[in-house]
Tab-separated table of C-alpha atoms in Angstrom:
chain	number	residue	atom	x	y	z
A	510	UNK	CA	-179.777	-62.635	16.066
A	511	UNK	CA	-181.154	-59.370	15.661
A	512	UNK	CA	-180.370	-57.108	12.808
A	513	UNK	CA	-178.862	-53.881	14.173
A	514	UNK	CA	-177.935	-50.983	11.600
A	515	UNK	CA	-176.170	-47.068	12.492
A	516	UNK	CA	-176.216	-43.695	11.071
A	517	UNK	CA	-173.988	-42.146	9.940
A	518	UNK	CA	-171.448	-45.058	9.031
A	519	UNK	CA	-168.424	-42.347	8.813
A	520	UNK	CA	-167.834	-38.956	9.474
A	521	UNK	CA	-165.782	-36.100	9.009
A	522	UNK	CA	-166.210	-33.042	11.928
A	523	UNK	CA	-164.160	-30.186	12.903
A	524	UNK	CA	-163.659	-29.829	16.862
A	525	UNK	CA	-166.017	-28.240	18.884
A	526	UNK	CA	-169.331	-29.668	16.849
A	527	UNK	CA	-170.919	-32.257	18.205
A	528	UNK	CA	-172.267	-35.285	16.162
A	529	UNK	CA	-175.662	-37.738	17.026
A	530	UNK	CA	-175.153	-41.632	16.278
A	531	UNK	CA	-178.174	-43.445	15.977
A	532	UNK	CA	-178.373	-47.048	16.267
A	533	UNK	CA	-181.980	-48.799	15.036
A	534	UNK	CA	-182.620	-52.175	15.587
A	535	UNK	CA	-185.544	-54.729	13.850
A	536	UNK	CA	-186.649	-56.314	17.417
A	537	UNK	CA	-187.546	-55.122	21.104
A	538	UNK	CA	-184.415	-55.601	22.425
A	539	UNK	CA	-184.237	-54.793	26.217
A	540	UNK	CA	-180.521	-54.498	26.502
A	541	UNK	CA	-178.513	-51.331	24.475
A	542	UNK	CA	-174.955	-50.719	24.820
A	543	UNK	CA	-172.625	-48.350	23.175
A	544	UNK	CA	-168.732	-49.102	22.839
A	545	UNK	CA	-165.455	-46.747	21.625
A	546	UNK	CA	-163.322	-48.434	19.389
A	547	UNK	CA	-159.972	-46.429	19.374
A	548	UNK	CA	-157.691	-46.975	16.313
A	549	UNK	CA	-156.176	-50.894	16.663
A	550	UNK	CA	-157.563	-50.791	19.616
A	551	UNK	CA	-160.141	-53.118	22.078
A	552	UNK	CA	-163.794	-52.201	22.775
A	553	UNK	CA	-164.509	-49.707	25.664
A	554	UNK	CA	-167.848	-49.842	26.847
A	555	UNK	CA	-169.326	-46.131	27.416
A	556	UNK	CA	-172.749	-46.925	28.533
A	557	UNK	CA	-175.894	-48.639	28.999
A	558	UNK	CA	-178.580	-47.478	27.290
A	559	UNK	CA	-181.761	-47.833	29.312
A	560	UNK	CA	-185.309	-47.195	28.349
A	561	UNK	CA	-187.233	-44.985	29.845
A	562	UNK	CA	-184.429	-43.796	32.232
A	563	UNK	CA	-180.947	-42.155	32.753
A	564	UNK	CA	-178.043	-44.338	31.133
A	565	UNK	CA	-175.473	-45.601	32.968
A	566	UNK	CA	-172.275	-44.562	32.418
A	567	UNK	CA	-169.096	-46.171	33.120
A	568	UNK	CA	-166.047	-45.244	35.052
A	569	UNK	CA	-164.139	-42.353	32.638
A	570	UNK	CA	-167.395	-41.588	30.822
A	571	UNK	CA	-170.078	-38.653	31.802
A	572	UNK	CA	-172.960	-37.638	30.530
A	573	UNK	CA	-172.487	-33.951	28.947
A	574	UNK	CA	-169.902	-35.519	26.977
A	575	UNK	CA	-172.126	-38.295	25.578
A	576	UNK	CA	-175.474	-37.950	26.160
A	577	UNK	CA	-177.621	-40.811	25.162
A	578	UNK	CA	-181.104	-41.180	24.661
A	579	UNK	CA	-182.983	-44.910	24.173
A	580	UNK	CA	-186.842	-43.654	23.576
A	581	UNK	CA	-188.122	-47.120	23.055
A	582	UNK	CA	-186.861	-50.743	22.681
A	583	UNK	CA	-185.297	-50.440	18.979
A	584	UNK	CA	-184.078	-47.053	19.012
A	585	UNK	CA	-180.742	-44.913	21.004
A	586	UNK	CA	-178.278	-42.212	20.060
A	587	UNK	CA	-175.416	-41.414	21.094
A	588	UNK	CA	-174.329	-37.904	20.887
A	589	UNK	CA	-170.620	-36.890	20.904
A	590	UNK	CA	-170.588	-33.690	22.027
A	591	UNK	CA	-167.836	-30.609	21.883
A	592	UNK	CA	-165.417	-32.925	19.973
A	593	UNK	CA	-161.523	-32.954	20.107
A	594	UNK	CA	-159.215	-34.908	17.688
A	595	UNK	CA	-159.315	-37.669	20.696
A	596	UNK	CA	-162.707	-38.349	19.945
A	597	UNK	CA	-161.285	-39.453	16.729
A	598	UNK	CA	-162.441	-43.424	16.749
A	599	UNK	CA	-165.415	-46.154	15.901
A	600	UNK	CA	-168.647	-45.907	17.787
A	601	UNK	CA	-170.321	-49.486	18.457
A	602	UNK	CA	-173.748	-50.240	19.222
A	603	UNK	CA	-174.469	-53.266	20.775
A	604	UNK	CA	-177.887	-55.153	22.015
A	605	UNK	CA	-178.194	-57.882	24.034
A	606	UNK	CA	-179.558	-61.054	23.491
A	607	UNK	CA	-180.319	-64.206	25.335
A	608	UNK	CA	-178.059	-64.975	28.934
A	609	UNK	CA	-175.455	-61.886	28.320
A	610	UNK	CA	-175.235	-63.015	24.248
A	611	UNK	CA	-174.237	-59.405	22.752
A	612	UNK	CA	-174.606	-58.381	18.575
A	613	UNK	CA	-173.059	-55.136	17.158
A	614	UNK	CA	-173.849	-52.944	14.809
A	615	UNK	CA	-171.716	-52.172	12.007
A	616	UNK	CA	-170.302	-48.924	13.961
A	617	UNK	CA	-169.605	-44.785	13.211
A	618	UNK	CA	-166.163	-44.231	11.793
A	619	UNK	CA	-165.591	-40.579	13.569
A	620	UNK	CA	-162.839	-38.952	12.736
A	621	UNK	CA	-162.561	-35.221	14.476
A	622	UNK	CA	-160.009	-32.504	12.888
B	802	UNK	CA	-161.990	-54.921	38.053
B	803	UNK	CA	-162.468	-57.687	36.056
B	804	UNK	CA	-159.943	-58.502	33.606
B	805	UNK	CA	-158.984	-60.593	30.786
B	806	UNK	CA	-155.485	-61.187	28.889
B	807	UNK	CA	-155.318	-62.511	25.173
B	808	UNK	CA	-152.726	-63.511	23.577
B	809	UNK	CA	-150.960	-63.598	21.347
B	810	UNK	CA	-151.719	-59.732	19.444
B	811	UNK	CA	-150.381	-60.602	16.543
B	812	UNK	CA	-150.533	-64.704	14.436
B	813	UNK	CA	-149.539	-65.179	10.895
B	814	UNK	CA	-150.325	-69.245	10.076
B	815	UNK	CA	-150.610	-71.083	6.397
B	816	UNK	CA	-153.505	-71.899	4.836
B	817	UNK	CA	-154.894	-74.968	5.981
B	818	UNK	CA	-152.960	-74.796	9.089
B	819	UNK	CA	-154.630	-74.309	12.622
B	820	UNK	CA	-154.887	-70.927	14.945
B	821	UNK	CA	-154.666	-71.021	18.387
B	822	UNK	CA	-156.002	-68.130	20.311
B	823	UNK	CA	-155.594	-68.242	24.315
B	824	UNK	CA	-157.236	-65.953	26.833
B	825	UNK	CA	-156.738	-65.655	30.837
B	826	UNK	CA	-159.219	-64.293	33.347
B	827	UNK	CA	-158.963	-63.767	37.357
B	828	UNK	CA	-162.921	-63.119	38.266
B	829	UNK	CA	-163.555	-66.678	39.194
B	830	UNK	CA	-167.515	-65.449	38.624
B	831	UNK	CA	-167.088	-65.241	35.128
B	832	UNK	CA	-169.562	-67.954	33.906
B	833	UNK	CA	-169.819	-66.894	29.874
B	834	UNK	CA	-167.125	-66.631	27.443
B	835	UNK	CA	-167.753	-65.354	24.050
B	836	UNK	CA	-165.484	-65.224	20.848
B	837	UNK	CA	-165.801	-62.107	18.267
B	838	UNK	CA	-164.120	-61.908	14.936
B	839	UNK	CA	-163.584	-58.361	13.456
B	840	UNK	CA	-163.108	-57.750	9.921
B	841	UNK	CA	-161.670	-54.060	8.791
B	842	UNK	CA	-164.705	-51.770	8.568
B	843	UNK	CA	-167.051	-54.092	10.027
B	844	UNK	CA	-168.320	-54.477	14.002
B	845	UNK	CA	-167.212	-57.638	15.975
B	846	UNK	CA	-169.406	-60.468	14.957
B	847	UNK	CA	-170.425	-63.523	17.648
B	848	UNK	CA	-168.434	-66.680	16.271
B	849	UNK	CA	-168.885	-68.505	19.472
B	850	UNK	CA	-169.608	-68.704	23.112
B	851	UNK	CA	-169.396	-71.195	25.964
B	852	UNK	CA	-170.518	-71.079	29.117
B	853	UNK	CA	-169.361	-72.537	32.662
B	854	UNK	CA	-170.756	-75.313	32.837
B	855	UNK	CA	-169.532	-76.655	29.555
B	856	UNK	CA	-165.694	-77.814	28.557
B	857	UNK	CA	-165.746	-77.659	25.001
B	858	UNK	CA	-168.191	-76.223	22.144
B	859	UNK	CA	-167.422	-77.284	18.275
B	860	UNK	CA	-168.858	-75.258	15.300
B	861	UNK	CA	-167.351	-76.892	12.064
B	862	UNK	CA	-163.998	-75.162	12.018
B	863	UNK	CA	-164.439	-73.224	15.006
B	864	UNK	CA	-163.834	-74.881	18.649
B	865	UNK	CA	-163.677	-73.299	21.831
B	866	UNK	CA	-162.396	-74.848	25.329
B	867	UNK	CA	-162.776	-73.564	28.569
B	868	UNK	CA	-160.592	-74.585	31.800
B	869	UNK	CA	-162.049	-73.314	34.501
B	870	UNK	CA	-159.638	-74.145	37.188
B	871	UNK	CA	-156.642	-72.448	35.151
B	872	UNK	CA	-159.147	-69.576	34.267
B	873	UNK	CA	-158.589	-69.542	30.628
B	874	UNK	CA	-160.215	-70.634	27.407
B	875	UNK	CA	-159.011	-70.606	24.095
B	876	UNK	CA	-160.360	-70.503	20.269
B	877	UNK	CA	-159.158	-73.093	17.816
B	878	UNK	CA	-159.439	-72.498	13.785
B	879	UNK	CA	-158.633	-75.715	11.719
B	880	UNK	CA	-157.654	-75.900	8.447
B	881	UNK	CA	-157.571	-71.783	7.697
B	882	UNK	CA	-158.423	-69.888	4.942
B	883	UNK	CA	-157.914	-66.785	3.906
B	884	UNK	CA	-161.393	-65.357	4.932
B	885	UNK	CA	-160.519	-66.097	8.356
B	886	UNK	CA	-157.623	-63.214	8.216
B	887	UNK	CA	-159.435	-60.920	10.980
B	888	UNK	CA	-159.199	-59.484	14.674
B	889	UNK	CA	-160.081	-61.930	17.075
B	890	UNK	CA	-161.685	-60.941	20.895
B	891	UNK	CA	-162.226	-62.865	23.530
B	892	UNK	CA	-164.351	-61.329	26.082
B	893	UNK	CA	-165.897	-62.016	29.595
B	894	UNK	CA	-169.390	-61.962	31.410
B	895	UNK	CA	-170.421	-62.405	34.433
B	896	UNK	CA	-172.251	-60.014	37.073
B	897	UNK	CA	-170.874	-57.425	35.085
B	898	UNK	CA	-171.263	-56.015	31.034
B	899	UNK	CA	-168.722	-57.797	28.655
B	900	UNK	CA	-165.135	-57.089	29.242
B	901	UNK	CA	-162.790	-58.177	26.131
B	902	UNK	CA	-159.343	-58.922	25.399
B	903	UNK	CA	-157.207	-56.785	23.627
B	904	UNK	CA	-157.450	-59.083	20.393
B	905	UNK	CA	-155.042	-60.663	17.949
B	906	UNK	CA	-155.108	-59.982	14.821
B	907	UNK	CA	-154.663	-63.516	12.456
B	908	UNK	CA	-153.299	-63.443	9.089
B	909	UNK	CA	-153.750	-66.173	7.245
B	910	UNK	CA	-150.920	-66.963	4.108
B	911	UNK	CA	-152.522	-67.891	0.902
């Protein structure tokens, strides 16, 4: 499986800033994903980041709120932009491996005040 | 959508005693079925999969069964420890990205 690390592991921001998750991974990986992780709660996936394109977002998430970039095949951020306290939760990165197989990263611990 | 129940949330067993986790599904295209355990501070990490075409899949402790008729497949633990104490998903794939369960958190009694 491949070894997939993020920066920052935890933060602290006030509202309004804006914060850029990067998630790095040792292989070419084709497939990116990043996932919210509310407090107790199940994995929500935001996006798919593709190379080389726009992401795609899913239904309740939009781009000037988290604009993502994916540059090459080991590399994305996620960027959470003009944050509220609701923003307040884990970020996951997640790449994909063979037939639909998914590894995460160790996630962002956000929390906004 | 596609969606998947898991039950139950919450499962406090004995050590050395056996966890039963159970999952239900609709989309009869579902065709893979992986398990992730989450431990605090840590992302979800891949303790098993199955796919469609396969009943069961055994990794020492670890089992998995699929019933594809009833649409659900569940995640077996034998003989617990206390390093298994974690969050549990299941979670679905198909034609679509991974959709996953709500979890259940196991706590296992020294």
């Amino acid at each position: 499986s491949a070894v997939i690390s993020q920066k920052p592991s935890r933060d602290i921001c006030q509202r309004g800033t804006s914060l850029t998750i990067q998630c790095q991974v040792d292989s070419q990986v084709t497939m990116m994903f990043w996932y919210r992780q509310q407090p107790g709660q199940s994995l929500t996936l935001i996006a798919t980041a593709n190379q080389g394109s726009e992401a795609t977002y899913e239904s309740g998430f939009v781009i000037d709120k988290f604009p993502i970039s994916r540059p090459n095949l080991t590399f994305s951020t996620l960027t959470v932009s003009n944050m509220s306290p609701e923003d307040s939760s884990i970020y996951l990165c997640s790449v994909g491996g063979t037939q639909e197989t998914q590894y995460f990263g160790p996630g962002t611990r956000l929390l906004v005040l | 959508g596609e969606n998947v129940e898991q039950h139950p949330s919450t499962l406090s067993v004995q050590e050395g005693d056996s966890a039963v986790i159970k999952c239900t599904y609709s989309d009869s295209a579902s065709n893979y079925f992986p398990w992730y355990k989450q431990e605090l501070g840590k992302g979800p990490q891949l303790i098993i999969d199955i796919r469609s075409n396969v009943g069961e899949k055994k990794d020492q402790r670890i089992a998995v069964t699929l019933n594809k008729t009833a649409k659900h497949f569940s995640l077996h633990i034998t003989e617990t420890q206390p390093e298994d104490s974690a969050v549990y998903f299941c979670a679905l794939g198909g034609n679509t990205p991974l959709v996953f369960g709500k979890g259940t958190r196991l706590s296992v009694i020294a």
